[in-house]
Tab-separated table of C-alpha atoms in Angstrom:
chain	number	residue	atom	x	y	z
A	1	UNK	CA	212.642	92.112	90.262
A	2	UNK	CA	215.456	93.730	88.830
A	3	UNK	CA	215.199	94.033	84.802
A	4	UNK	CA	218.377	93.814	82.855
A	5	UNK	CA	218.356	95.307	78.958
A	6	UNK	CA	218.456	92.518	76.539
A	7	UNK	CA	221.379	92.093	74.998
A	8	UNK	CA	221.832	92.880	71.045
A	9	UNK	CA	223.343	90.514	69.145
A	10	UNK	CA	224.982	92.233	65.960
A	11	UNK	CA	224.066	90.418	62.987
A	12	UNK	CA	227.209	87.925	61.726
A	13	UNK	CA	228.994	88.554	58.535
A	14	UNK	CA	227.261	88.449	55.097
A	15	UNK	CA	224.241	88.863	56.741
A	16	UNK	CA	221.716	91.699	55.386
A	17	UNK	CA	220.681	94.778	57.450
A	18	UNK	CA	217.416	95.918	56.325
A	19	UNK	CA	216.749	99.680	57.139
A	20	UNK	CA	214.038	102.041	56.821
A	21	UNK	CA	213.617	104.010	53.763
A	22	UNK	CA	214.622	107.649	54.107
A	23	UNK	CA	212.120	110.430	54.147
A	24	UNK	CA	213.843	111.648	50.526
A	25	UNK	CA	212.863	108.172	49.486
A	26	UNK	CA	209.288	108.121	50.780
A	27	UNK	CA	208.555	111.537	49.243
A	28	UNK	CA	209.865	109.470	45.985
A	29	UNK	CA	206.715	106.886	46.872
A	30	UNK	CA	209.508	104.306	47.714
A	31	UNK	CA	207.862	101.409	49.656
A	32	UNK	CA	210.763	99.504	50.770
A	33	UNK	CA	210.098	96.653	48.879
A	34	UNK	CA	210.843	95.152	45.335
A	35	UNK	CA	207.608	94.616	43.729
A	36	UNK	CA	206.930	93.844	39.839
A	37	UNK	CA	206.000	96.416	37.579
A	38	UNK	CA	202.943	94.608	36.193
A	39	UNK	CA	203.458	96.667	32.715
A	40	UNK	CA	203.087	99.999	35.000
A	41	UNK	CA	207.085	100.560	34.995
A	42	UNK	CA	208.662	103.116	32.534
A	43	UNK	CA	212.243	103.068	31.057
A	44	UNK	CA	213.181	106.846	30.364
A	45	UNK	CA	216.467	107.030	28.972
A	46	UNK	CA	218.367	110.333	27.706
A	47	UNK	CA	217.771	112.321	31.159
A	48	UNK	CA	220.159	115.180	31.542
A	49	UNK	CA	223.429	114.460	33.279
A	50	UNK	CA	222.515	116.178	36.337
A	51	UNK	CA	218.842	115.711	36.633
A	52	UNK	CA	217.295	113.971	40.186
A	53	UNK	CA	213.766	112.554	40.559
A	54	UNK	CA	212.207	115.363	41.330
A	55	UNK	CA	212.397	116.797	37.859
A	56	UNK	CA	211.648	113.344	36.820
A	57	UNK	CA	208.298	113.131	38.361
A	58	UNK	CA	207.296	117.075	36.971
A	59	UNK	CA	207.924	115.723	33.599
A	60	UNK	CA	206.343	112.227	33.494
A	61	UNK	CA	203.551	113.275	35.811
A	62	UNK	CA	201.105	114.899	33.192
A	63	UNK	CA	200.705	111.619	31.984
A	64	UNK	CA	199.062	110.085	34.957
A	65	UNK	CA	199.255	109.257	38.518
A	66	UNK	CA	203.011	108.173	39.745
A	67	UNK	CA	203.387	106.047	42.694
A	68	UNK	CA	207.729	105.607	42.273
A	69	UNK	CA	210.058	107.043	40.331
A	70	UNK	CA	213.707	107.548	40.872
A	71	UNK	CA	217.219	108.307	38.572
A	72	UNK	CA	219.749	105.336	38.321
A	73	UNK	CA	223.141	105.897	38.834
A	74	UNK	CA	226.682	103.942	38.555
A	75	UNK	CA	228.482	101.806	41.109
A	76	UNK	CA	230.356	105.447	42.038
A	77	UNK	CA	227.642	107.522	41.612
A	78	UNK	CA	227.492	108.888	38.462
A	79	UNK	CA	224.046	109.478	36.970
A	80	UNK	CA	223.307	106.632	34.546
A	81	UNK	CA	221.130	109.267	32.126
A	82	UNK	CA	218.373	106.671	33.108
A	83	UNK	CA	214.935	107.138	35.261
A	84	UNK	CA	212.345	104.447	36.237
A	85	UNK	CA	208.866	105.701	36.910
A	86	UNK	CA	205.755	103.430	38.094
A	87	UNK	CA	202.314	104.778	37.417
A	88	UNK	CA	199.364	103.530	39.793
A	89	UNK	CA	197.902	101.469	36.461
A	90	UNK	CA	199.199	100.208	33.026
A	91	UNK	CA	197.111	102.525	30.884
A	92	UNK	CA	198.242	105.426	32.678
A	93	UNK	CA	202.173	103.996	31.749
A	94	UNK	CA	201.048	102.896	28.244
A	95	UNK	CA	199.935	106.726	28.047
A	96	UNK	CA	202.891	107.894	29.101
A	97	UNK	CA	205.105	106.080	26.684
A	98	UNK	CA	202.753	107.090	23.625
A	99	UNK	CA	202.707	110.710	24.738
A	100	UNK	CA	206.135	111.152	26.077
A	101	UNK	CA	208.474	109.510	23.992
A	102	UNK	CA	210.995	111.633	21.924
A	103	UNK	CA	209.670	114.490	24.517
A	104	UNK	CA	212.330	117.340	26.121
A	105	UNK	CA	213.958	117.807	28.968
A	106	UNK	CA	216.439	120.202	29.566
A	107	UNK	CA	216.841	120.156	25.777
A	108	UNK	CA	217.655	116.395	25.532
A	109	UNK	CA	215.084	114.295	23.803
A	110	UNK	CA	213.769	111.174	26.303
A	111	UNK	CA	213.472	108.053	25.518
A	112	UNK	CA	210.334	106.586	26.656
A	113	UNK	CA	209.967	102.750	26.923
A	114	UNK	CA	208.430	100.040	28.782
A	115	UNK	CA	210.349	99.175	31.432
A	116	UNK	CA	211.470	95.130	31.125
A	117	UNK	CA	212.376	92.602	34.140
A	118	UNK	CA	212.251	93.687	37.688
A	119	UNK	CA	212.530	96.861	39.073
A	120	UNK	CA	215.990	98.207	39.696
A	121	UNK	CA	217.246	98.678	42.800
A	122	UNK	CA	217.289	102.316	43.449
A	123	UNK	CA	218.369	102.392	46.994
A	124	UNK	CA	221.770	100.655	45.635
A	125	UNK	CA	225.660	101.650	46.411
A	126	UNK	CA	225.463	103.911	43.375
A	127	UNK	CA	222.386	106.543	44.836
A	128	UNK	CA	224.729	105.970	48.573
A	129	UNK	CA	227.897	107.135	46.563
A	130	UNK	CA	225.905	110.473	44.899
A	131	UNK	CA	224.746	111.342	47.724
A	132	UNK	CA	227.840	111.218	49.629
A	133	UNK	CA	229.382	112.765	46.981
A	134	UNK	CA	226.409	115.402	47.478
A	135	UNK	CA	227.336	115.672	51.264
A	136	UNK	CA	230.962	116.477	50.965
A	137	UNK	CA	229.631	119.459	47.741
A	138	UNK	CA	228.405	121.068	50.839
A	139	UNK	CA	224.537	119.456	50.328
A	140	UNK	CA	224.465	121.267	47.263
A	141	UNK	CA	222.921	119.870	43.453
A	142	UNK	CA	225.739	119.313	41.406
A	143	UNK	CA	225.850	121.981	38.659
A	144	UNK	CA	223.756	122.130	35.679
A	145	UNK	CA	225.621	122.279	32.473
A	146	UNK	CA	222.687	125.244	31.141
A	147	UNK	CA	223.106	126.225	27.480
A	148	UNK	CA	224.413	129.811	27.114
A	149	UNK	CA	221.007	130.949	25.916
A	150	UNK	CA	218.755	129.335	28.555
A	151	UNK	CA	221.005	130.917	31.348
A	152	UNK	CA	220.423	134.068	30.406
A	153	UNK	CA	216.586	133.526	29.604
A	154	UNK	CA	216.687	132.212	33.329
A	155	UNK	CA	218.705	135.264	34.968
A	156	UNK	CA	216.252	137.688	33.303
A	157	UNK	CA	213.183	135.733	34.953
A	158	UNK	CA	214.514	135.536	38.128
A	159	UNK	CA	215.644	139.027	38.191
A	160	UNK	CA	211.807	139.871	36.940
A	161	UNK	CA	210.459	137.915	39.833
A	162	UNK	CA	212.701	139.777	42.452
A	163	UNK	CA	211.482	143.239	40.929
A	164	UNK	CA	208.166	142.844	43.463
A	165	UNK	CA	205.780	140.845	44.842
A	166	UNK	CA	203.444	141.081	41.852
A	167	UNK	CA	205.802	140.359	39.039
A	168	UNK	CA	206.914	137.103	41.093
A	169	UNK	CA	203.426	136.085	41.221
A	170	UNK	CA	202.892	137.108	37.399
A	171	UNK	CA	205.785	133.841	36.661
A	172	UNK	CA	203.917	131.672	39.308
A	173	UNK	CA	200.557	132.406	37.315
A	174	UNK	CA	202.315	131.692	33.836
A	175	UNK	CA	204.541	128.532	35.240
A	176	UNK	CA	202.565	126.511	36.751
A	177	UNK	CA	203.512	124.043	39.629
A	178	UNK	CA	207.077	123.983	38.519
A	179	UNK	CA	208.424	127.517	40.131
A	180	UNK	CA	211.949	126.767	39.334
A	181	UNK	CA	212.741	129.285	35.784
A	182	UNK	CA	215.396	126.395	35.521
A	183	UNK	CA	213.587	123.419	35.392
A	184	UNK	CA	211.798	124.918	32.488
A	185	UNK	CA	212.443	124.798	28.726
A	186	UNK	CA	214.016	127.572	26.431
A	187	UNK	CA	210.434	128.243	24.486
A	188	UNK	CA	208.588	128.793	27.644
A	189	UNK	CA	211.282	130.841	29.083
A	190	UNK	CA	211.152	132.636	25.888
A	191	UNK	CA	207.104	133.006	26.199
A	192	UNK	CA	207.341	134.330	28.942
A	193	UNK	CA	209.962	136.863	28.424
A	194	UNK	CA	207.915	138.076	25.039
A	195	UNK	CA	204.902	137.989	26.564
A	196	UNK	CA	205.469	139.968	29.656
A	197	UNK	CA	208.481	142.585	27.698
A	198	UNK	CA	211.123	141.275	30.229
A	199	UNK	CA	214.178	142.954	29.206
């Protein structure tokens, strides 16, 4: 018997397609679905302009266990200064808020809060817009707007780090599991740099 395809029926208008989370938003610990914080969300507000959830999750993690966290951003894709992170229990968040708040990033001071209502939705037109916006960059991270001084703390690192093998693992020693001289702040760069005589 001869077996015809079945035919696909596109969905009619104003209906919702649901798709898949991307593997960007899995590696976030998205779940594809909108689920109540139960007092584990966190409200950090005060993120650098140009900071994505990676950096996010570096700097809320010490605090505990995180199962989500993403940046928010506007309808056209500009970062909202915003994040929302959701640890794996409530003291781990109530933690976070009582050691992080009024913490640094990037030298902006963070707002740390407990997050109120529902979790937003972070796979919204705004995060589609900055990352199309992303795309047509050329895939690149939009720039960072780096203090004069921390830019040329984080030249003389990386330049230290390509002198050999060694001296790149000497930073990796000292740094910890963020590798990135950027993504640290001006008094460890500084540390470092005393520590070790970098010129």
């Amino acid at each position: 018997k001869t077996q015809f395809p079945r035919r696909v029926v596109a969905p009619s208008s104003g209906s919702t397609v649901h798709r898949p989370p991307s593997k960007m938003m899995m590696a976030a610990g998205y779940s594809g679905q909108q689920v109540e914080s139960d007092g584990r969300g966190v409200y950090v507000g005060g993120l650098p302009k140009h900071a994505e959830w990676q950096e996010l999750k570096d700097h809320m993690k010490a605090a505990g266990e995180i199962e989500y966290c993403d940046v928010l951003y506007s309808d056209w894709g500009e970062p909202k200064g915003v994040g929302y992170v959701r640890y794996k229990t409530e003291a781990e968040a109530l933690g976070a808020i009582a050691a992080l708040n009024e913490s640094s990033m990037d030298g902006r001071t963070l707002k740390v809060a407990p997050w109120t209502g529902k979790p937003p939705n972070t796979n919204g037109q705004g995060k589609m817009m900055y990352q199309m916006w992303a795309w047509y960059g050329g895939g690149k991270k939009r720039p960072r707007n780096m203090d004069p001084e921390k830019t040329k703390l984080v030249d003389r690192v990386k330049t230290y780090q390509r002198g050999s093998p060694e001296q790149k693992e000497t930073w990796y020693n000292f740094c910890g599991e963020v590798k990135d001289p950027a993504r640290h702040e001006v008094s460890k760069l500084q540390e470092f740099c005393t520590t070790y005589g970098i010129p």
